[in-house]
Every structure is written in C-alpha cells, then in structure tokens.
Amino acid sequence: MKSAKTISITFILALLLFILSFAPVAASAASASDKSYYRPSHGGYTLVTLTTSDGKPTGVRYSGYYFGGDIVVTADIYSSAAFAVDFYINDDMPNYTQTQREQRLRIIRLAESVHNYINEADSLANTQYDGVNGRPLSDVYRYNSAAVGTKLAVDKMTYDMLLVAKEMYRDTNGAFNPAVYRLVDLWGFSSRIYSNGNFGLPYDRQVTAEEFWDNGYPLPEQKYVDAFSSASFTDFSDQSVTLSAEDGKYYVTKNVRPAVVGSESYEQWLDLGGIAKGYVADGIKAMFSDEHIDRYNVDVGSSSMVFGLNYNGGDNVMTIPDPFDPKSVLGLGAMVSARFGKSSVSTSGQYIRKYTVDGVEYSHIIDGSTGAPAQTGVKLVTVIAPDDGTWAGKGDCLTTALTVMGREKIVEFMNGYLKDNGIDVFVLYQAVDGSKQILSNMDQSALTKVSDNYDDYVWSVDKTEDGAFVYNGQAKLASDLTWLVITLGVLVGLCVVGVIVYYYIRGRRSAIDNVKYARRDKPFKMGDIVIYVSVALVIAVLFLAFFTDGGEEKITVVKVIDMQTQEVLFAYNVARDDYVINANERGWEIAADKANGKLTVTFSKDFGGDRRFDEMTITTGGDFSVKMTNSVCGFHQECVKNFPAITRPNGSIVCSPNRLKIITE
C-alpha cells in the first residue's frame, strides 16, 4: 500500500536510484504459495520461483541455512536457452510439457546435490563438530585435538581447502593464517564463545550476553597472548603443517609443539572458516557449469559470492556496504554499487563481529604478528576477482589478509599481486585523524553512489602516468568541488540580487532628491515592496529546495517475513489498526498482545532442538514506530541492539539466525 500523501520529485528520484542500484536482477522471489515454492521432506532448503514484474516465471532461488545454522546460502538460477526455467517450481499441472516436467526434476536433483555438498564441506571444516549429539567428527576438529607428530587421513575436500590456505599464506606473507585460531578463541571471536556463549577453558572470562554488549569481553591475560602468538606456534608453513597424498589418500601431519602456559598445554588449532564459504561458492559454480548454467549468482553468508551473467545475459550490479552505518551489520546500509561481469566477489568487514573495551574497538580479524585483533584502520575490504579457478575461496583469504596488512601494504599489493592477477579491490579505511578514506584500484566511474554517506569519504589512491598506484592522504572529498560550486552559485546569485536591489533603491533616492517635495515622498513605494517580497520568495524557495524533502511519509503496513520461504507471517494495517496472522506449516508459533497503545508480537520456533523467539513491538498513535525488543537467537541480540526503531516506510530489521525480517511499507 502507498501513502496518499504527495511524494516530492526529489524523493522519487532518490528512491528510484536506490532501487536500481540495489537490485542486481529484475526478477524477484514470488510470494510463497503452493506452486511458487518447493521444500523437500528433509526441510534442508527451499526453492522459490523467481518472476518478472508481471508474474512470469523466469528462474528459481535456492536458499538454506548452513554452518551451524548461522549462514544463509542462496543461489539464483535464471532461465536461458541452455537451461529453461519457464514454470513454477512446484506446479506439476497437466498442462505442463514433458520437457518442463523433466527440467523441474533436474533442478530438484541439482538442489539436492548443492545441499549435500554444502553439508559435506561444513562437516569437514567445522571447528565445533566433535562427534557428540549427532554431530559428525570433523577433520578440523580431529586436527585441533591431535598431538604433535600425528598424521591424519583427511577427506579430499579438506585437503583442497588446506592447499588453498597454504597458497594464500605464502602469497600474503602470513597475513592470512588459519593457524591463529587459538588467538581468535582467546579474544572471544570463535563460534564457541561469540555465537554460543560456551565457556570451559582456563583462559575464558565468564560474561553474560548483556555484560558483553555493555562492556565487551574482558581482555585476555598477556601470558596467553604471548604464548598463542609465538611464531613457532602459529607457523603454517609446510614444515609445521605438512600435506601429503599417497595412493589416492590424503593426509595432514601436525609438526607444531603445543604452547605451554603455567601447567597447561594448548595444541595448535586451525580454522578453515576463512576459506570454507568461498570454497562452497566455487563448488556450486562448478556444479552450475556442469549443467550448462551461465546465468546465476551464488551468495554464501553475504561475504563469499560468485556471479555468472545476470537474468538477461548482461553484467551484474552489487552494492558495497558502509561499515559506519549500523544497518550494515547484517548486510544492509549500502553505500555504493559496482557493475561487473562474471566474477568472484568477497567482502570482509571489521564492523561485523566486534566489541569495545575502555573505548578501544576489537574486531574478529586477528593479526598473528601482534597476537591481537588487527588495528590497521581498515574497516571493510571487497575484492572482485576473476571468474576462473577457486577465486571465491582465495578472495576470502585476501580480504582477511588485506585487513591485517593495513594501508601501505594494500597499496603495495595493488601494484603487485592484485595487478598480476587482475583483481579489483575496494577498501574503506579510517585514518588516525578520523578521516574516512577509500583505497581502491578501481575506476571511480565504475561506481554509483547509493547513499549520501559516500560523500563522507576521501578517494585517497591516485594512479600515476606509468600506471602505478600511490597513496594521497591529501586528496579532497569527491563532493567538495560540487558543494563549492553550489555554494559559490548561491553566493553569486545573492550578490546579483543585492546589486539589483542596491541600484534600484539608489535610483529611487535620486528621483526623490529631484522632486521638489521629496520630504513628503514615502521611503517605500509599491515597487520597493514588490522587490523585497520577490527576494524573500527566492530565499524561501531556495531553502525549501535544499533543506526539505517534501514531507515525511507515513508507514501504512508492517510485515514480518520468513526469510527462507518469503512467506508473510504477520501483517499489520496502520489505518485500520488491525493485523492478520497467517497460518503456516513450518513450525512458527505467533502470538499478539495489544495494550497501552502498543502491539507486542512474538514469533517462536524450534531450531535444531533449541527454542528461539523474536519479540516485535509496534507503538501505535502519533509516534508510530516498529522495533525488535527482545530475541533469543544465540549469544547476541544483534537485531535488538543494532537496529533502531523504524519510523518510515521502506525500513527493515533482520534477525538472521531466526530467519525473520520486518519490513515497513
């Protein structure tokens, strides 16, 4: 529903620009209905029909939750001559052709293969899969538990991920290092603590979720930092972590001695989480290639993506978030968009997992050389790499490494490794003086501003005549010249008006002096008044044009959507002050309670045996707002803490772990 209030032209243009920049495809997921979505009996994923604006099927979207239920994996396949998807995925009506029926089964078989592939990669690389409570014993967990000298047989997928990790460890001179995982755990950023709040090791500091949010995680004792950051303990070279292949089997040998603190010894831990998501994206891309699918995009956790052609066979458009925008925590808050062809894209940000202690911000990317979270000023890194090979996995490693390297090494990498491999990089960096800077080897014309926040950044890398990139900390804001021109234009306009008024008044005074009875003449004639009123009107129009937005829109509808199926679970009509709860078959229990001008709605569901819920509060009346006020979705409540109340249309709040999204229209 739309507001009846007139929308200003400025707002319409801004909204259209936002929509066009944000949407990589013209197709959209159809509202969930019997024929538009398919879900297998095991419930591991959902297929949703993609449609054009007029409702014509044009593709299918795969979506599911993996890696402990915290990572959303989506894959959009668009119809093409080689892989037609011109039907609703779950509509097996008699009027469908035999070819369409066969194609539907082909898509479902492909979806099953993707589902099994992701689960297999997770079961091998997950650091928390200890063989207890039905969880498989992962290769990484076995390595982390092994003693020095142990030679472990591992799966080919684990071996391949370790090969990629070793390549990137060498190419980044250790800036990417999966062997710093004990430090990640020490600082509280492992899934054991950050997501689940599980404590039990001697170096753990007990805190509640509320204490963590208010005061951060108490800093570790230096003796543990020193022990876990020892060069020999974090060594990931071939001498310390040895890979071998014999008779069609694959092995990894642990040659690293444990770190000793007091009477306790600690084995070296590896974490392939910095590779696994990109590795999965590369694997799905290979599956699509085998099926002759060339129009697609794959998104693993919003940080690892691969793109084929878009829905109509052209280039893709992707948005890059602003790390200083609170909405960016869950992938919202886009700042610029970039257009590119078939590519692998990886993004890493220091704004995702972090806490603040005594005014110092600590984030999840660890610098092995210092034993502490990286403090390089790099807030976000996006790399756009070639489409061939395993660049999604390598790109994930690169984003981590570039964050650790810092500004000078990033520029050096632009002139070396990135140039040699045809990789574009876009880095958001905060200098010591607090200025926000962009470090990039991309052409500025390849980017489109989505948010005015882009104007807060300085483009700080110049390209010399010989093609080299150099840092220029004195570069001016891209918007400085624009605002200077506007300011000068306004000043010139006011000066012109002032000169006209001055000469008009002086002419009037001269005329009065020449009149015999000038003293009887009034100082202000009708012409004077007309001039003054005209100037006042000009100033008023300029003020309205520059400082008003045509009036604030009002929210007319609030919806809560199941992010996996796109089903609308709850809808509230503001004008009628009425709501509808939609029955569903996926386990959601929804309850609403209205009292004292507030409507409180709870959404609860079992996730893997855990009972989780979200509580939404709608404040009715003159100060209408929507807010997520409580949630049980893991150790943190990011949807409660990071999203302010929505007071306007086109707002959203996301609870990714519980797969819920609030939107306003």
mmCIF file with all atom_site columns, N, CA, C and O in Angstrom, residues 530-566:
data_model
loop_
_atom_site.group_PDB
_atom_site.id
_atom_site.type_symbol
_atom_site.label_atom_id
_atom_site.label_alt_id
_atom_site.label_comp_id
_atom_site.label_asym_id
_atom_site.label_entity_id
_atom_site.label_seq_id
_atom_site.pdbx_PDB_ins_code
_atom_site.Cartn_x
_atom_site.Cartn_y
_atom_site.Cartn_z
_atom_site.occupancy
_atom_site.B_iso_or_equiv
_atom_site.pdbx_formal_charge
_atom_site.auth_seq_id
_atom_site.auth_comp_id
_atom_site.auth_asym_id
_atom_site.auth_atom_id
_atom_site.pdbx_PDB_model_num
ATOM 1   N N  . VAL A 1 530 ? 7.475  45.246  -3.859 1.00 0.00 ? 530 VAL A N  1
ATOM 2   C CA . VAL A 1 530 ? 7.486  44.114  -4.794 1.00 0.00 ? 530 VAL A CA 1
ATOM 3   C C  . VAL A 1 530 ? 8.882  43.494  -4.852 1.00 0.00 ? 530 VAL A C  1
ATOM 4   O O  . VAL A 1 530 ? 9.044  42.269  -4.849 1.00 0.00 ? 530 VAL A O  1
ATOM 5   N N  . ILE A 1 531 ? 9.911  44.338  -4.915 1.00 0.00 ? 531 ILE A N  1
ATOM 6   C CA . ILE A 1 531 ? 11.279 43.837  -4.970 1.00 0.00 ? 531 ILE A CA 1
ATOM 7   C C  . ILE A 1 531 ? 11.621 43.028  -3.725 1.00 0.00 ? 531 ILE A C  1
ATOM 8   O O  . ILE A 1 531 ? 12.157 41.912  -3.783 1.00 0.00 ? 531 ILE A O  1
ATOM 9   N N  . TYR A 1 532 ? 11.303 43.603  -2.538 1.00 0.00 ? 532 TYR A N  1
ATOM 10  C CA . TYR A 1 532 ? 11.636 42.930  -1.276 1.00 0.00 ? 532 TYR A CA 1
ATOM 11  C C  . TYR A 1 532 ? 10.903 41.594  -1.150 1.00 0.00 ? 532 TYR A C  1
ATOM 12  O O  . TYR A 1 532 ? 11.469 40.588  -0.717 1.00 0.00 ? 532 TYR A O  1
ATOM 13  N N  . VAL A 1 533 ? 9.634  41.585  -1.512 1.00 0.00 ? 533 VAL A N  1
ATOM 14  C CA . VAL A 1 533 ? 8.860  40.344  -1.435 1.00 0.00 ? 533 VAL A CA 1
ATOM 15  C C  . VAL A 1 533 ? 9.424  39.296  -2.391 1.00 0.00 ? 533 VAL A C  1
ATOM 16  O O  . VAL A 1 533 ? 9.515  38.109  -2.058 1.00 0.00 ? 533 VAL A O  1
ATOM 17  N N  . SER A 1 534 ? 9.832  39.747  -3.571 1.00 0.00 ? 534 SER A N  1
ATOM 18  C CA . SER A 1 534 ? 10.391 38.813  -4.548 1.00 0.00 ? 534 SER A CA 1
ATOM 19  C C  . SER A 1 534 ? 11.673 38.170  -4.027 1.00 0.00 ? 534 SER A C  1
ATOM 20  O O  . SER A 1 534 ? 11.896 36.958  -4.161 1.00 0.00 ? 534 SER A O  1
ATOM 21  N N  . VAL A 1 535 ? 12.539 38.994  -3.406 1.00 0.00 ? 535 VAL A N  1
ATOM 22  C CA . VAL A 1 535 ? 13.780 38.460  -2.838 1.00 0.00 ? 535 VAL A CA 1
ATOM 23  C C  . VAL A 1 535 ? 13.469 37.454  -1.737 1.00 0.00 ? 535 VAL A C  1
ATOM 24  O O  . VAL A 1 535 ? 14.080 36.377  -1.645 1.00 0.00 ? 535 VAL A O  1
ATOM 25  N N  . ALA A 1 536 ? 12.500 37.809  -0.882 1.00 0.00 ? 536 ALA A N  1
ATOM 26  C CA . ALA A 1 536 ? 12.119 36.892  0.200  1.00 0.00 ? 536 ALA A CA 1
ATOM 27  C C  . ALA A 1 536 ? 11.602 35.572  -0.348 1.00 0.00 ? 536 ALA A C  1
ATOM 28  O O  . ALA A 1 536 ? 11.908 34.494  0.170  1.00 0.00 ? 536 ALA A O  1
ATOM 29  N N  . LEU A 1 537 ? 10.819 35.636  -1.421 1.00 0.00 ? 537 LEU A N  1
ATOM 30  C CA . LEU A 1 537 ? 10.294 34.414  -2.026 1.00 0.00 ? 537 LEU A CA 1
ATOM 31  C C  . LEU A 1 537 ? 11.410 33.562  -2.613 1.00 0.00 ? 537 LEU A C  1
ATOM 32  O O  . LEU A 1 537 ? 11.390 32.325  -2.510 1.00 0.00 ? 537 LEU A O  1
ATOM 33  N N  . VAL A 1 538 ? 12.389 34.223  -3.265 1.00 0.00 ? 538 VAL A N  1
ATOM 34  C CA . VAL A 1 538 ? 13.518 33.478  -3.822 1.00 0.00 ? 538 VAL A CA 1
ATOM 35  C C  . VAL A 1 538 ? 14.270 32.736  -2.725 1.00 0.00 ? 538 VAL A C  1
ATOM 36  O O  . VAL A 1 538 ? 14.618 31.553  -2.848 1.00 0.00 ? 538 VAL A O  1
ATOM 37  N N  . ILE A 1 539 ? 14.523 33.427  -1.616 1.00 0.00 ? 539 ILE A N  1
ATOM 38  C CA . ILE A 1 539 ? 15.226 32.802  -0.490 1.00 0.00 ? 539 ILE A CA 1
ATOM 39  C C  . ILE A 1 539 ? 14.416 31.641  0.069  1.00 0.00 ? 539 ILE A C  1
ATOM 40  O O  . ILE A 1 539 ? 14.944 30.567  0.379  1.00 0.00 ? 539 ILE A O  1
ATOM 41  N N  . ALA A 1 540 ? 13.110 31.828  0.188  1.00 0.00 ? 540 ALA A N  1
ATOM 42  C CA . ALA A 1 540 ? 12.249 30.765  0.721  1.00 0.00 ? 540 ALA A CA 1
ATOM 43  C C  . ALA A 1 540 ? 12.258 29.541  -0.189 1.00 0.00 ? 540 ALA A C  1
ATOM 44  O O  . ALA A 1 540 ? 12.334 28.399  0.273  1.00 0.00 ? 540 ALA A O  1
ATOM 45  N N  . VAL A 1 541 ? 12.205 29.769  -1.501 1.00 0.00 ? 541 VAL A N  1
ATOM 46  C CA . VAL A 1 541 ? 12.214 28.650  -2.452 1.00 0.00 ? 541 VAL A CA 1
ATOM 47  C C  . VAL A 1 541 ? 13.538 27.904  -2.378 1.00 0.00 ? 541 VAL A C  1
ATOM 48  O O  . VAL A 1 541 ? 13.574 26.663  -2.385 1.00 0.00 ? 541 VAL A O  1
ATOM 49  N N  . LEU A 1 542 ? 14.651 28.653  -2.312 1.00 0.00 ? 542 LEU A N  1
ATOM 50  C CA . LEU A 1 542 ? 15.953 28.003  -2.188 1.00 0.00 ? 542 LEU A CA 1
ATOM 51  C C  . LEU A 1 542 ? 16.043 27.181  -0.917 1.00 0.00 ? 542 LEU A C  1
ATOM 52  O O  . LEU A 1 542 ? 16.563 26.054  -0.909 1.00 0.00 ? 542 LEU A O  1
ATOM 53  N N  . PHE A 1 543 ? 15.515 27.722  0.164  1.00 0.00 ? 543 PHE A N  1
ATOM 54  C CA . PHE A 1 543 ? 15.540 26.999  1.434  1.00 0.00 ? 543 PHE A CA 1
ATOM 55  C C  . PHE A 1 543 ? 14.742 25.707  1.334  1.00 0.00 ? 543 PHE A C  1
ATOM 56  O O  . PHE A 1 543 ? 15.190 24.638  1.758  1.00 0.00 ? 543 PHE A O  1
ATOM 57  N N  . LEU A 1 544 ? 13.561 25.788  0.761  1.00 0.00 ? 544 LEU A N  1
ATOM 58  C CA . LEU A 1 544 ? 12.719 24.597  0.626  1.00 0.00 ? 544 LEU A CA 1
ATOM 59  C C  . LEU A 1 544 ? 13.371 23.563  -0.285 1.00 0.00 ? 544 LEU A C  1
ATOM 60  O O  . LEU A 1 544 ? 13.288 22.350  -0.033 1.00 0.00 ? 544 LEU A O  1
ATOM 61  N N  . ALA A 1 545 ? 14.030 24.038  -1.338 1.00 0.00 ? 545 ALA A N  1
ATOM 62  C CA . ALA A 1 545 ? 14.636 23.111  -2.292 1.00 0.00 ? 545 ALA A CA 1
ATOM 63  C C  . ALA A 1 545 ? 15.813 22.370  -1.688 1.00 0.00 ? 545 ALA A C  1
ATOM 64  O O  . ALA A 1 545 ? 16.023 21.184  -1.943 1.00 0.00 ? 545 ALA A O  1
ATOM 65  N N  . PHE A 1 546 ? 16.608 23.087  -0.856 1.00 0.00 ? 546 PHE A N  1
ATOM 66  C CA . PHE A 1 546 ? 17.823 22.481  -0.332 1.00 0.00 ? 546 PHE A CA 1
ATOM 67  C C  . PHE A 1 546 ? 17.636 21.790  1.008  1.00 0.00 ? 546 PHE A C  1
ATOM 68  O O  . PHE A 1 546 ? 18.349 20.851  1.333  1.00 0.00 ? 546 PHE A O  1
ATOM 69  N N  . PHE A 1 547 ? 16.687 22.225  1.801  1.00 0.00 ? 547 PHE A N  1
ATOM 70  C CA . PHE A 1 547 ? 16.619 21.749  3.179  1.00 0.00 ? 547 PHE A CA 1
ATOM 71  C C  . PHE A 1 547 ? 15.339 21.024  3.543  1.00 0.00 ? 547 PHE A C  1
ATOM 72  O O  . PHE A 1 547 ? 15.125 20.694  4.698  1.00 0.00 ? 547 PHE A O  1
ATOM 73  N N  . THR A 1 548 ? 14.460 20.772  2.602  1.00 0.00 ? 548 THR A N  1
ATOM 74  C CA . THR A 1 548 ? 13.272 19.977  2.905  1.00 0.00 ? 548 THR A CA 1
ATOM 75  C C  . THR A 1 548 ? 13.170 18.846  1.920  1.00 0.00 ? 548 THR A C  1
ATOM 76  O O  . THR A 1 548 ? 13.733 18.884  0.837  1.00 0.00 ? 548 THR A O  1
ATOM 77  N N  . ASP A 1 549 ? 12.456 17.770  2.314  1.00 0.00 ? 549 ASP A N  1
ATOM 78  C CA . ASP A 1 549 ? 12.353 16.587  1.469  1.00 0.00 ? 549 ASP A CA 1
ATOM 79  C C  . ASP A 1 549 ? 10.933 16.324  1.017  1.00 0.00 ? 549 ASP A C  1
ATOM 80  O O  . ASP A 1 549 ? 10.576 15.219  0.648  1.00 0.00 ? 549 ASP A O  1
ATOM 81  N N  . GLY A 1 550 ? 10.090 17.319  1.039  1.00 0.00 ? 550 GLY A N  1
ATOM 82  C CA . GLY A 1 550 ? 8.736  17.149  0.544  1.00 0.00 ? 550 GLY A CA 1
ATOM 83  C C  . GLY A 1 550 ? 7.781  16.537  1.531  1.00 0.00 ? 550 GLY A C  1
ATOM 84  O O  . GLY A 1 550 ? 6.689  16.117  1.164  1.00 0.00 ? 550 GLY A O  1
ATOM 85  N N  . GLY A 1 551 ? 8.180  16.466  2.799  1.00 0.00 ? 551 GLY A N  1
ATOM 86  C CA . GLY A 1 551 ? 7.281  15.910  3.787  1.00 0.00 ? 551 GLY A CA 1
ATOM 87  C C  . GLY A 1 551 ? 7.610  14.464  4.086  1.00 0.00 ? 551 GLY A C  1
ATOM 88  O O  . GLY A 1 551 ? 8.084  13.724  3.251  1.00 0.00 ? 551 GLY A O  1
ATOM 89  N N  . GLU A 1 552 ? 7.369  14.044  5.303  1.00 0.00 ? 552 GLU A N  1
ATOM 90  C CA . GLU A 1 552 ? 7.694  12.698  5.738  1.00 0.00 ? 552 GLU A CA 1
ATOM 91  C C  . GLU A 1 552 ? 6.564  11.748  5.432  1.00 0.00 ? 552 GLU A C  1
ATOM 92  O O  . GLU A 1 552 ? 5.409  12.006  5.731  1.00 0.00 ? 552 GLU A O  1
ATOM 93  N N  . GLU A 1 553 ? 6.923  10.613  4.812  1.00 0.00 ? 553 GLU A N  1
ATOM 94  C CA . GLU A 1 553 ? 5.924  9.598   4.537  1.00 0.00 ? 553 GLU A CA 1
ATOM 95  C C  . GLU A 1 553 ? 5.550  8.872   5.823  1.00 0.00 ? 553 GLU A C  1
ATOM 96  O O  . GLU A 1 553 ? 6.329  8.807   6.765  1.00 0.00 ? 553 GLU A O  1
ATOM 97  N N  . LYS A 1 554 ? 4.387  8.293   5.805  1.00 0.00 ? 554 LYS A N  1
ATOM 98  C CA . LYS A 1 554 ? 3.901  7.542   6.945  1.00 0.00 ? 554 LYS A CA 1
ATOM 99  C C  . LYS A 1 554 ? 3.874  6.058   6.617  1.00 0.00 ? 554 LYS A C  1
ATOM 100 O O  . LYS A 1 554 ? 3.598  5.652   5.497  1.00 0.00 ? 554 LYS A O  1
ATOM 101 N N  . ILE A 1 555 ? 4.148  5.246   7.614  1.00 0.00 ? 555 ILE A N  1
ATOM 102 C CA . ILE A 1 555 ? 4.052  3.801   7.449  1.00 0.00 ? 555 ILE A CA 1
ATOM 103 C C  . ILE A 1 555 ? 2.591  3.415   7.321  1.00 0.00 ? 555 ILE A C  1
ATOM 104 O O  . ILE A 1 555 ? 1.747  3.864   8.105  1.00 0.00 ? 555 ILE A O  1
ATOM 105 N N  . THR A 1 556 ? 2.285  2.582   6.339  1.00 0.00 ? 556 THR A N  1
ATOM 106 C CA . THR A 1 556 ? 0.910  2.112   6.166  1.00 0.00 ? 556 THR A CA 1
ATOM 107 C C  . THR A 1 556 ? 0.762  0.635   6.500  1.00 0.00 ? 556 THR A C  1
ATOM 108 O O  . THR A 1 556 ? -0.308 0.203   6.928  1.00 0.00 ? 556 THR A O  1
ATOM 109 N N  . VAL A 1 557 ? 1.838  -0.145  6.285  1.00 0.00 ? 557 VAL A N  1
ATOM 110 C CA . VAL A 1 557 ? 1.771  -1.585  6.541  1.00 0.00 ? 557 VAL A CA 1
ATOM 111 C C  . VAL A 1 557 ? 3.079  -2.049  7.176  1.00 0.00 ? 557 VAL A C  1
ATOM 112 O O  . VAL A 1 557 ? 4.163  -1.602  6.792  1.00 0.00 ? 557 VAL A O  1
ATOM 113 N N  . VAL A 1 558 ? 2.966  -2.944  8.143  1.00 0.00 ? 558 VAL A N  1
ATOM 114 C CA . VAL A 1 558 ? 4.112  -3.619  8.740  1.00 0.00 ? 558 VAL A CA 1
ATOM 115 C C  . VAL A 1 558 ? 3.972  -5.108  8.436  1.00 0.00 ? 558 VAL A C  1
ATOM 116 O O  . VAL A 1 558 ? 2.915  -5.695  8.673  1.00 0.00 ? 558 VAL A O  1
ATOM 117 N N  . LYS A 1 559 ? 5.041  -5.709  7.912  1.00 0.00 ? 559 LYS A N  1
ATOM 118 C CA . LYS A 1 559 ? 5.018  -7.134  7.607  1.00 0.00 ? 559 LYS A CA 1
ATOM 119 C C  . LYS A 1 559 ? 6.212  -7.825  8.263  1.00 0.00 ? 559 LYS A C  1
ATOM 120 O O  . LYS A 1 559 ? 7.284  -7.237  8.402  1.00 0.00 ? 559 LYS A O  1
ATOM 121 N N  . VAL A 1 560 ? 5.995  -9.084  8.624  1.00 0.00 ? 560 VAL A N  1
ATOM 122 C CA . VAL A 1 560 ? 7.077  -9.936  9.109  1.00 0.00 ? 560 VAL A CA 1
ATOM 123 C C  . VAL A 1 560 ? 7.151  -11.130 8.167  1.00 0.00 ? 560 VAL A C  1
ATOM 124 O O  . VAL A 1 560 ? 6.155  -11.809 7.938  1.00 0.00 ? 560 VAL A O  1
ATOM 125 N N  . ILE A 1 561 ? 8.359  -11.377 7.637  1.00 0.00 ? 561 ILE A N  1
ATOM 126 C CA . ILE A 1 561 ? 8.534  -12.357 6.568  1.00 0.00 ? 561 ILE A CA 1
ATOM 127 C C  . ILE A 1 561 ? 9.476  -13.464 7.013  1.00 0.00 ? 561 ILE A C  1
ATOM 128 O O  . ILE A 1 561 ? 10.499 -13.205 7.665  1.00 0.00 ? 561 ILE A O  1
ATOM 129 N N  . ASP A 1 562 ? 9.128  -14.684 6.672  1.00 0.00 ? 562 ASP A N  1
ATOM 130 C CA . ASP A 1 562 ? 10.036 -15.818 6.807  1.00 0.00 ? 562 ASP A CA 1
ATOM 131 C C  . ASP A 1 562 ? 11.058 -15.696 5.685  1.00 0.00 ? 562 ASP A C  1
ATOM 132 O O  . ASP A 1 562 ? 10.730 -15.827 4.502  1.00 0.00 ? 562 ASP A O  1
ATOM 133 N N  . MET A 1 563 ? 12.320 -15.432 6.024  1.00 0.00 ? 563 MET A N  1
ATOM 134 C CA . MET A 1 563 ? 13.337 -15.147 5.014  1.00 0.00 ? 563 MET A CA 1
ATOM 135 C C  . MET A 1 563 ? 13.639 -16.349 4.133  1.00 0.00 ? 563 MET A C  1
ATOM 136 O O  . MET A 1 563 ? 14.127 -16.188 3.014  1.00 0.00 ? 563 MET A O  1
ATOM 137 N N  . GLN A 1 564 ? 13.362 -17.546 4.614  1.00 0.00 ? 564 GLN A N  1
ATOM 138 C CA . GLN A 1 564 ? 13.688 -18.720 3.823  1.00 0.00 ? 564 GLN A CA 1
ATOM 139 C C  . GLN A 1 564 ? 12.640 -18.995 2.754  1.00 0.00 ? 564 GLN A C  1
ATOM 140 O O  . GLN A 1 564 ? 12.963 -19.382 1.640  1.00 0.00 ? 564 GLN A O  1
ATOM 141 N N  . THR A 1 565 ? 11.368 -18.785 3.089  1.00 0.00 ? 565 THR A N  1
ATOM 142 C CA . THR A 1 565 ? 10.303 -19.085 2.129  1.00 0.00 ? 565 THR A CA 1
ATOM 143 C C  . THR A 1 565 ? 9.680  -17.840 1.536  1.00 0.00 ? 565 THR A C  1
ATOM 144 O O  . THR A 1 565 ? 8.856  -17.938 0.624  1.00 0.00 ? 565 THR A O  1
ATOM 145 N N  . GLN A 1 566 ? 10.017 -16.660 2.068  1.00 0.00 ? 566 GLN A N  1
ATOM 146 C CA . GLN A 1 566 ? 9.426  -15.390 1.657  1.00 0.00 ? 566 GLN A CA 1
ATOM 147 C C  . GLN A 1 566 ? 7.944  -15.302 2.024  1.00 0.00 ? 566 GLN A C  1
ATOM 148 O O  . GLN A 1 566 ? 7.226  -14.452 1.512  1.00 0.00 ? 566 GLN A O  1
#
